Coordinates of C-alpha atoms in Angstrom, one line a residue:
X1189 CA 0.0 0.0 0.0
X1190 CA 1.2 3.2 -1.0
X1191 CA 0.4 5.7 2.1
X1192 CA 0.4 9.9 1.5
X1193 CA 2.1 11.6 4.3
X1194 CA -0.3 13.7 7.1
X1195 CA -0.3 16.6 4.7
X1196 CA -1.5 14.6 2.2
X1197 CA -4.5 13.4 4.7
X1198 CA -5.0 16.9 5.8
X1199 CA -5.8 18.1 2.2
X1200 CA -8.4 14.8 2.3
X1201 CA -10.4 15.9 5.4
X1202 CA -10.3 19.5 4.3
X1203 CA -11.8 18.4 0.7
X1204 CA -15.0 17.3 2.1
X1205 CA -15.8 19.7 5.1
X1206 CA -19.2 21.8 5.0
X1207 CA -18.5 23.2 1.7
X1208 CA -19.1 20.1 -0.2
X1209 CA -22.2 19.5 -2.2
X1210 CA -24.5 16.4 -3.5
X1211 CA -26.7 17.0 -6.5
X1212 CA -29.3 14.7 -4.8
X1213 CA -31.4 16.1 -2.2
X1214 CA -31.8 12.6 -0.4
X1215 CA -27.8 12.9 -0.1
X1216 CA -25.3 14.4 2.0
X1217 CA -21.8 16.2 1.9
X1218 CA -19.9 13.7 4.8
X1219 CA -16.2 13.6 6.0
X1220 CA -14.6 10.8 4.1
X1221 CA -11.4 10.9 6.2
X1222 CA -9.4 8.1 4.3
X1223 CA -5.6 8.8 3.7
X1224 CA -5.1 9.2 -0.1
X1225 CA -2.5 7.5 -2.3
X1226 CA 0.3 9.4 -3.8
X1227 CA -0.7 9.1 -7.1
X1228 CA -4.6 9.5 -8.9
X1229 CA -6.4 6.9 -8.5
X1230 CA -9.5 5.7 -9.6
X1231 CA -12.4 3.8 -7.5
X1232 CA -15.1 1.7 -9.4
X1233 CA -18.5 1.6 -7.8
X1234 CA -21.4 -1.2 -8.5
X1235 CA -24.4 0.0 -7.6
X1236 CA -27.7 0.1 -9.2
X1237 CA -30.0 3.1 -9.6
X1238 CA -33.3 3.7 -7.5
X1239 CA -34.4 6.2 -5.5
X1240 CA -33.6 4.0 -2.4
X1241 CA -29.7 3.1 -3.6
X1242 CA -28.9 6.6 -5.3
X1243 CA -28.5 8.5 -1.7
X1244 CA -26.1 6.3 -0.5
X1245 CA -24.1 6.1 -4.0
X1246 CA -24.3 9.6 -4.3
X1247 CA -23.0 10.3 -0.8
X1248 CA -20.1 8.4 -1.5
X1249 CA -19.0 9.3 -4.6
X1250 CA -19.2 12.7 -4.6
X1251 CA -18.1 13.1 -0.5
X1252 CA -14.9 10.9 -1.4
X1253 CA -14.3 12.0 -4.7
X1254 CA -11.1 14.5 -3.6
X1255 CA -7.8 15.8 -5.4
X1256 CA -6.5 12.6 -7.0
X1257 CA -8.9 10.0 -5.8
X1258 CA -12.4 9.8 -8.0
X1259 CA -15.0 7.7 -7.5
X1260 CA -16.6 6.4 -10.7
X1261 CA -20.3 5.0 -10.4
X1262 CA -22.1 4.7 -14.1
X1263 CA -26.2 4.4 -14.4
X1264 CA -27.2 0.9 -14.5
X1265 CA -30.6 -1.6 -13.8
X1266 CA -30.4 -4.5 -11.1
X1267 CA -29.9 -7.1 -13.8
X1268 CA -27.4 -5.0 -14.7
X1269 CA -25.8 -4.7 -11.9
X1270 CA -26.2 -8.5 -10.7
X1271 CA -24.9 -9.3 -14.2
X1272 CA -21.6 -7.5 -13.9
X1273 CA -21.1 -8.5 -9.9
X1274 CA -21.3 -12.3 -11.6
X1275 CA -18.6 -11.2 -13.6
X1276 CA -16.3 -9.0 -11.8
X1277 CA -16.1 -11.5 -9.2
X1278 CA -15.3 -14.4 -11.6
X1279 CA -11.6 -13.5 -12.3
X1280 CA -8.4 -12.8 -10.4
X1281 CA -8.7 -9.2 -11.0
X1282 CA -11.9 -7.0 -11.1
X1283 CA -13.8 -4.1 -12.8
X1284 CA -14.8 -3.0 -10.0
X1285 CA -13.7 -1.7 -6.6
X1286 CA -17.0 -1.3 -4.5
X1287 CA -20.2 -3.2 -4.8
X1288 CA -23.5 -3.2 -3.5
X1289 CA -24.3 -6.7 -2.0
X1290 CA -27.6 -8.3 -0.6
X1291 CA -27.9 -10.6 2.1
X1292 CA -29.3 -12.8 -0.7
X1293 CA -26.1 -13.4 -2.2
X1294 CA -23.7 -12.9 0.6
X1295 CA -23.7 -16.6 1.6
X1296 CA -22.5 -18.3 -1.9
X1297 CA -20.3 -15.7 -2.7
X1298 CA -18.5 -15.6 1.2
X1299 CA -17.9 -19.6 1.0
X1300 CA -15.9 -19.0 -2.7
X1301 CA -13.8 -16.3 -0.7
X1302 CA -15.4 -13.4 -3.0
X1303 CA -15.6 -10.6 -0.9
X1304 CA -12.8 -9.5 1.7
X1305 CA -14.1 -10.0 5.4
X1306 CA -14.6 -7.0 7.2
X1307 CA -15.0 -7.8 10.8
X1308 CA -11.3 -6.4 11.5
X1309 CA -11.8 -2.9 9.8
X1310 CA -15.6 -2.5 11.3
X1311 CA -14.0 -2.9 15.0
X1312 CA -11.1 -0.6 13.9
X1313 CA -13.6 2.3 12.4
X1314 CA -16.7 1.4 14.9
X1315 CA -16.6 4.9 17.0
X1316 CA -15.0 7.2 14.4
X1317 CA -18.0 6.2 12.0
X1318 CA -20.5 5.6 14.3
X1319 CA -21.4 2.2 13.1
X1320 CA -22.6 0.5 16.7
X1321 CA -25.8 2.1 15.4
X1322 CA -26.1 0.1 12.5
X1323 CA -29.3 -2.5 13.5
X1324 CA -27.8 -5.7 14.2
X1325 CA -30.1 -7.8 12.2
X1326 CA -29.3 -5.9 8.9
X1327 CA -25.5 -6.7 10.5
X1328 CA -26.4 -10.3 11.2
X1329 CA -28.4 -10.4 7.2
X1330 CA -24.4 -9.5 5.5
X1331 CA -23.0 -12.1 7.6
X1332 CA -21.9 -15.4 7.2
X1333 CA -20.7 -18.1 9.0
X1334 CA -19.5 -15.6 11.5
X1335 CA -18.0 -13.0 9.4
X1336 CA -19.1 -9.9 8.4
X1337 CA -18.8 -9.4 4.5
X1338 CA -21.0 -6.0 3.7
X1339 CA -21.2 -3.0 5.6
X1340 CA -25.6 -2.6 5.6
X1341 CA -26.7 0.6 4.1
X1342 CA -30.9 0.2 3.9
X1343 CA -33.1 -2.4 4.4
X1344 CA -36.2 -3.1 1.7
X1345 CA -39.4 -4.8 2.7
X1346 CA -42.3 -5.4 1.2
X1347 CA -45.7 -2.5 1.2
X1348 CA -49.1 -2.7 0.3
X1349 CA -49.6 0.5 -1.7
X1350 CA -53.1 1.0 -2.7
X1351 CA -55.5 3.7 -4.1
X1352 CA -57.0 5.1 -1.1
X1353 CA -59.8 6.9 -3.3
X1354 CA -60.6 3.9 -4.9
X1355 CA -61.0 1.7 -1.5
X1356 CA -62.6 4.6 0.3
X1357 CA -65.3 5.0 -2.9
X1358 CA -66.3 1.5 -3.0
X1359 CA -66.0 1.3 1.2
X1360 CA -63.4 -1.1 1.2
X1361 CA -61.3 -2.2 4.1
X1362 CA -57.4 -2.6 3.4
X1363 CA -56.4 -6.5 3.2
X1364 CA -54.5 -8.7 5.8
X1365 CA -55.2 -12.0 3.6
X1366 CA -54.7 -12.5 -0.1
X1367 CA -58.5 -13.7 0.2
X1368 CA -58.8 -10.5 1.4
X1369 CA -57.1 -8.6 -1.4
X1370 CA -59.0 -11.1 -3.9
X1371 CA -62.3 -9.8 -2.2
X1372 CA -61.4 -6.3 -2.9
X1373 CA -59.9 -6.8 -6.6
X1374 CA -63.2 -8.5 -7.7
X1375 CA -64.8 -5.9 -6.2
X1376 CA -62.9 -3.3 -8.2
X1377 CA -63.6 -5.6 -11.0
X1378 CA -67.1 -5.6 -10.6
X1379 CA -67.5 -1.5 -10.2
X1380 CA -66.0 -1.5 -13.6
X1381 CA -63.6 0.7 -12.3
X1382 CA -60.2 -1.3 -13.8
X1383 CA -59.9 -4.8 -15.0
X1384 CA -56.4 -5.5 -13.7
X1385 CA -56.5 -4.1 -9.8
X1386 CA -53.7 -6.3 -8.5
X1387 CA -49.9 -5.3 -9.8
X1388 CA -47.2 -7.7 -8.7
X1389 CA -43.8 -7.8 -10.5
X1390 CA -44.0 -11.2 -11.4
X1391 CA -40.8 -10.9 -14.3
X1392 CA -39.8 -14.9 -15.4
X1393 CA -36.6 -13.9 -15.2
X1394 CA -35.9 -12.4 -11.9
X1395 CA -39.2 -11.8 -9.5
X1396 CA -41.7 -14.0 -9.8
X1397 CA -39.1 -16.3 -8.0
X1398 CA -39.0 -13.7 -5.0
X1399 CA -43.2 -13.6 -4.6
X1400 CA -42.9 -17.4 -4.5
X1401 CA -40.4 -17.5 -1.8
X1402 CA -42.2 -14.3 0.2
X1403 CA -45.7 -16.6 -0.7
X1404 CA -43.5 -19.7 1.3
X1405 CA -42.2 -17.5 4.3
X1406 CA -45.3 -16.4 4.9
X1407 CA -46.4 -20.2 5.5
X1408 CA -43.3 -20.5 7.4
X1409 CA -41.1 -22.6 4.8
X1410 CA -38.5 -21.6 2.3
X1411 CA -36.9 -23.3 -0.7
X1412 CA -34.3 -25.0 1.6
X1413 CA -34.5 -25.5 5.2
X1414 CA -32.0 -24.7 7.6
X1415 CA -29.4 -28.0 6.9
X1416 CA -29.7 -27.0 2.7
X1417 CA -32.3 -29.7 2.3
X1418 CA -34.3 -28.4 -0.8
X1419 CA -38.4 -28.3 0.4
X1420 CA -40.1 -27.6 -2.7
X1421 CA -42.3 -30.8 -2.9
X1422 CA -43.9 -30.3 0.0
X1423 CA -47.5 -28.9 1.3
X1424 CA -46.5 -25.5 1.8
X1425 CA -44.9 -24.9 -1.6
X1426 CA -48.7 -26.2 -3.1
X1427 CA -50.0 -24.0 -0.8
X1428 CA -48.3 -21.1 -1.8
X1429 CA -49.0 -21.7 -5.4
X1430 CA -52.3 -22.2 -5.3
X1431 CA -52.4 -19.1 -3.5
X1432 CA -50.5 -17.1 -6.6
X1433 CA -52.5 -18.9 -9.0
X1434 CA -55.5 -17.6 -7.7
X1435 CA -54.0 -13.6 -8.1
X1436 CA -54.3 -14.9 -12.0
X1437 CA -57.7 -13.4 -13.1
X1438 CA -57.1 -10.2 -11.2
X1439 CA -53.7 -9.4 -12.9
X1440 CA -52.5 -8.3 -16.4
X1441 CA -52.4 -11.0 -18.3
X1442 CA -49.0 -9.8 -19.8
X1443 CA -47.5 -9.9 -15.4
X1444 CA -44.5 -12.4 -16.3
X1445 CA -43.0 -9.6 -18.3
X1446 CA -43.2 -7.3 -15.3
X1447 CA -40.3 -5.9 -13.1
X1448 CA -40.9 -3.3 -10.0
X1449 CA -40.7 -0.3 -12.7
X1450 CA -43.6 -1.8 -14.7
X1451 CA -45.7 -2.4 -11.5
X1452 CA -44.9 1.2 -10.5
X1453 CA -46.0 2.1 -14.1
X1454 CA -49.6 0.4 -13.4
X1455 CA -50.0 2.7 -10.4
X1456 CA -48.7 5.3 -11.8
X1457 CA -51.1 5.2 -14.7
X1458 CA -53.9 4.1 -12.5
X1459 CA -54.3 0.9 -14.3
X1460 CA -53.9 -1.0 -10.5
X1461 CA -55.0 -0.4 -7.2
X1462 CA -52.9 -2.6 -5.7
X1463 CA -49.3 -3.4 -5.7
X1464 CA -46.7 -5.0 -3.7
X1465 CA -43.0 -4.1 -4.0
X1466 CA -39.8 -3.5 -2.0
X1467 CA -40.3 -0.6 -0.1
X1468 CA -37.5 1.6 -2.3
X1469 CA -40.0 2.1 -4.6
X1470 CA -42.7 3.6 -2.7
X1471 CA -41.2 7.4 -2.4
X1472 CA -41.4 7.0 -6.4
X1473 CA -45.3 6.2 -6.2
X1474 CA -45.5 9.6 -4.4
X1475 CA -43.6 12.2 -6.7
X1476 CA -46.5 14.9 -8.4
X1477 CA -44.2 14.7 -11.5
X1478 CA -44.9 10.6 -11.5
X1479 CA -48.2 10.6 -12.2
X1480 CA -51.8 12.5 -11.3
X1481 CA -52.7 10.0 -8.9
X1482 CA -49.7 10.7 -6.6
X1483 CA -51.9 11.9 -3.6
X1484 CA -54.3 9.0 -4.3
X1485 CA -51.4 6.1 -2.6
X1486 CA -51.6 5.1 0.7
X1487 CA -49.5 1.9 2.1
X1488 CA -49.4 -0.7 4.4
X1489 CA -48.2 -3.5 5.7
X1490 CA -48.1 -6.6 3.5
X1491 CA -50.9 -9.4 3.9
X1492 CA -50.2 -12.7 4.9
X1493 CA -50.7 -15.8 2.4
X1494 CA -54.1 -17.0 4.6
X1495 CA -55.3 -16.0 7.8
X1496 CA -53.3 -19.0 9.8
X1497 CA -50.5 -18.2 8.3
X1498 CA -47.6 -17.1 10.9
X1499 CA -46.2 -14.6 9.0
X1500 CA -46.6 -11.9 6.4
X1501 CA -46.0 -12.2 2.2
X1502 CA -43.0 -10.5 2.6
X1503 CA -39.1 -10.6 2.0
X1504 CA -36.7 -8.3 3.5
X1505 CA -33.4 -7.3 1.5
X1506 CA -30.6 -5.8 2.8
X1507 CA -28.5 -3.6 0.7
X1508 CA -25.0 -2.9 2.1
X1509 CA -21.6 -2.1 0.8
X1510 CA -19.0 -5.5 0.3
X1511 CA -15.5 -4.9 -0.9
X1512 CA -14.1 -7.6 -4.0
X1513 CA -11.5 -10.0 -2.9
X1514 CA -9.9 -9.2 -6.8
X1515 CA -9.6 -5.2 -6.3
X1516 CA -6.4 -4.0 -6.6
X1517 CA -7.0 -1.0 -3.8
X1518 CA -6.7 -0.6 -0.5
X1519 CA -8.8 -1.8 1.4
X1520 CA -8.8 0.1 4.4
X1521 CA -8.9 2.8 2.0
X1522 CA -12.1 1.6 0.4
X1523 CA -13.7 0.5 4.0
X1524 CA -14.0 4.4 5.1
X1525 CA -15.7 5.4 1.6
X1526 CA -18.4 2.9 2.8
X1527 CA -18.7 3.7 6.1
X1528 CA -18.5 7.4 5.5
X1529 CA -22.1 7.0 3.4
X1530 CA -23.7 4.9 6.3
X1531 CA -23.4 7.9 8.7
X1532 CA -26.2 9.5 10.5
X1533 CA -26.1 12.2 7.9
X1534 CA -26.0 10.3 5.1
X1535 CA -28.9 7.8 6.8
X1536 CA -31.1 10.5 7.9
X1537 CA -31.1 12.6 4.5
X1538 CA -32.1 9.5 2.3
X1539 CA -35.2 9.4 4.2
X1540 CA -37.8 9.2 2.7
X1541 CA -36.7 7.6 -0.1
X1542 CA -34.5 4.8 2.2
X1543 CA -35.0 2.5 5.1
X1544 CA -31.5 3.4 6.5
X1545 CA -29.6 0.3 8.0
X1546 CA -29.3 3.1 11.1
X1547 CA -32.2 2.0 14.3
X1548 CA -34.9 4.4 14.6
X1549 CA -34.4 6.5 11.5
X1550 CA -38.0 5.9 9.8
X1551 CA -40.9 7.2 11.6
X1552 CA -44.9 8.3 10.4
X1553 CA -43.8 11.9 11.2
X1554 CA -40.4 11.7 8.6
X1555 CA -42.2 8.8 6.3
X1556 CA -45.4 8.8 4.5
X1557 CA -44.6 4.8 4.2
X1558 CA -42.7 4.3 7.7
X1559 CA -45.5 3.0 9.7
X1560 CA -45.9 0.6 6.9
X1561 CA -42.4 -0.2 6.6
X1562 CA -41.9 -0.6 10.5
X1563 CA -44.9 -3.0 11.0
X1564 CA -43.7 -4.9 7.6
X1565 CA -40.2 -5.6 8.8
X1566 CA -40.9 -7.6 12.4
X1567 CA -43.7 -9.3 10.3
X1568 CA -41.1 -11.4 8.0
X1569 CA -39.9 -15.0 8.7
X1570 CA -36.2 -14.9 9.9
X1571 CA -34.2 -15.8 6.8
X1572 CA -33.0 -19.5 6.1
X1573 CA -29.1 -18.6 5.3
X1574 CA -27.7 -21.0 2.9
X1575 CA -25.2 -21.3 0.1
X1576 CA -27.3 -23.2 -2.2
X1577 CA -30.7 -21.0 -2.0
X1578 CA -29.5 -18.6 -4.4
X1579 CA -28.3 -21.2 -6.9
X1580 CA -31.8 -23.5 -5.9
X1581 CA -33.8 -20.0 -6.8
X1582 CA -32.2 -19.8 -10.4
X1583 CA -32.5 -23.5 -10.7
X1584 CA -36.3 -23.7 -10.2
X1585 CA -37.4 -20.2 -12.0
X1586 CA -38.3 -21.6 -15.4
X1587 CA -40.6 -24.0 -14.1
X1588 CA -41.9 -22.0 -11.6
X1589 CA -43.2 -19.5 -14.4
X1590 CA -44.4 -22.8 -16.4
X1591 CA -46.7 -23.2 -13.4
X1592 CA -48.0 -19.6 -13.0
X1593 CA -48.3 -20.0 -17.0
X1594 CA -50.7 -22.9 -17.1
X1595 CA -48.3 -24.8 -19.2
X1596 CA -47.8 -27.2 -16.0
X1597 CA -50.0 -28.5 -13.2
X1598 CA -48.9 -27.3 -9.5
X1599 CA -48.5 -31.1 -8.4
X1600 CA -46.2 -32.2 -11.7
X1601 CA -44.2 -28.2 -10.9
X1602 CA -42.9 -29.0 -7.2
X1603 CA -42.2 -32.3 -8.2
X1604 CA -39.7 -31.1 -10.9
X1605 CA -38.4 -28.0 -9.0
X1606 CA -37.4 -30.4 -6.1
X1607 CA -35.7 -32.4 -8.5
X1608 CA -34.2 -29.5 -9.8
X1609 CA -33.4 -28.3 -6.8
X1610 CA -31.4 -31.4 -5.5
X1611 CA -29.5 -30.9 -8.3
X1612 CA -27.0 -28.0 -7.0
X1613 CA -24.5 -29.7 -4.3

């Protein structure tokens, strides 16, 4: 490691003092207080764009972005950005320097030795960064096997948004059941008021594998149990299926092309009056220059597969900063450019649009969403952490669609995803 001398660490505290700006108003200008290297050096960041991410990105980049040192973080989608994580973590040496991580992936990518461990440099920076105020589950979510391998930056859950005008015309009561939310779409149906009231990103690709597994956690299963024993053919998987087969009739019939955007499009165009999506989309669903119905959204927490069901439909992610084993920087460097856009000022200026990883942050008062969001995160099954699910979830997702489809019965489908499944070792 090539280390500046103190002048040289001066000049980097000075550079991001009270004078700096963001260009994002759910950002903040924060001390990045890392020692620079002699020479310029460039620092390439993965992150994907939303209005929940950006804050955090933004923070960063433009906060550490001093004299020689420039952080470099180019607009891109989350298949994108899972796309080029896949492949900058597939070589000796990597494109990029930073990445944003899930607690989704952590697990497969920590037992190949992917991501640098960062229990060391979180104990060294801890009070200068403030980061014993991270929550300890989102903590606990990066970890594996002990070790810490992302730094947690926001949480996403899952929110019932739903036109409040439209419920409040027809005297409609929010649902806690998807027989519930059935109840009320057929209702909607009937009014003539929209022919597709129910908007779930359901893409083949990529979500309709996440409403399946938030379908099984609400029932108390997953796709593998806690020993990596795949628990697809099983009552609880039929369950859940039966349960997104019935949404069918109440959805566009075009839903297996749909990704969070093109559910946020239905509400914005006031095509649905119901939707279900990470929680880092909701600020979007309230922005005047979004759409007319804007003031029309009100939100939730997410209902639960049945009424005996134990928990809600629901997933939590975790977005949080990890470090590549392949990057050529330093990685102490690199550790206080992530911790630096965690801090209180960073967390508390990306709220609304974030669920900061920091306790306490979202509130009714500060959130139009946060009572939602607070009641939909301690109504989530605890995750199954496993280095296969991942691999099982990409496995299973072409047969899964088959099912929702109509091209395969529900009994043949978990018979062939388990198969399927036992297939990754």
């Amino acid at each position: 490691m090539i280390v500046a001398g103190a002048a040289a660490a001066a000049v980097t505290l000075t550079g991001c003092g009270a004078g700096s700006r963001t260009t994002n108003e759910n950002s903040a200008a924060v001390a990045c207080d890392y020692t620079a290297p002699e020479s310029a050096t460039t620092v390439n960041v993965l992150a994907y764009n939303s209005s929940a991410i950006d804050p955090f990105t933004d923070t960063m980049v433009e906060s550490c972005s001093i004299d020689d040192v420039t952080l470099v973080h180019d607009p891109i989608d989350f298949a994108g950005q899972v796309t080029k994580t896949t492949a900058t973590l597939s070589g000796d040496t990597g494109t990029y320097d930073i990445i944003e991580n899930y607690g989704f992936a952590i697990p497969a990518q920590a037992a190949e030795d992917k991501l640098v461990p960062l229990d060391d440099l979180f104990a060294e920076y801890s009070e200068q960064y403030d980061l014993d105020a991270l929550s300890e589950s989102m903590l606990s979510a990066l970890t594996f096997d002990g070790t810490l391998y992302a730094l947690p930056m926001q949480g996403q859950m899952f929110i019932l948004a739903y036109r409040e005008d439209v419920f409040d015309e027809l005297g409609l009561e929010v649902p806690t059941t998807f027989d519930e939310m059935i109840s009320a779409a057929q209702a909607i149906q009937d009014a003539g008021t929209m022919d597709y009231p129910i908007a779930l990103p359901w893409l083949a690709t990529s979500d309709v594998s996440t409403s399946f597994e938030a379908m099984m956690n609400s029932l108390g299963s997953d796709f593998v149990d806690a020993d990596g024993n795949v628990t697809l053919d099983t009552d609880d998987a039929r369950t859940a299926l039966e349960a997104m087969t019935s949404l069918v009739p109440y959805m566009d019939p075009q839903v297996l092309t749909f990704d969070q955007p093109s559910v946020q499009q239905q509400m914005y165009n006031g095509t649905a009056a119901m939707s279900i999506m990470f929680s880092g989309r909701m600020n979007d669903l309230m922005l005047e220059t979004n759409s007319e119905f804007f003031d029309d959204i009100a939100f939730a927490a997410p209902p639960k597969a049945n009424a005996d069901a134990e928990y809600a439909y629901n997933r939590v992610s975790i977005d949080g900063w990890s470090i590549p084993f392949n990057t050529g920087l330093d990685h102490d460097m690199l550790f206080q450019m992530i911790a630096s856009s965690v801090g209180e000022d960073a967390s508390a200026a990306s709220v609304p649009a974030a669920y900061p990883a920091r306790e306490g942050m979202v509130t009714d008062e500060n959130s139009p969403y946060g009572e939602a969001a607070n009641e939909s995160i301690v109504s989530v099954m605890p995750p199954v952490v496993s280095p296969i699910l991942a691999d099982v979830t990409a496995a299973t997702r072409d047969t899964l669609a088959a099912i929702l489809m109509g091209d395969m019965s529900i009994e043949d489908g978990v018979a062939q995803m388990q198969a399927e499944g036992e297939t990754i070792g």
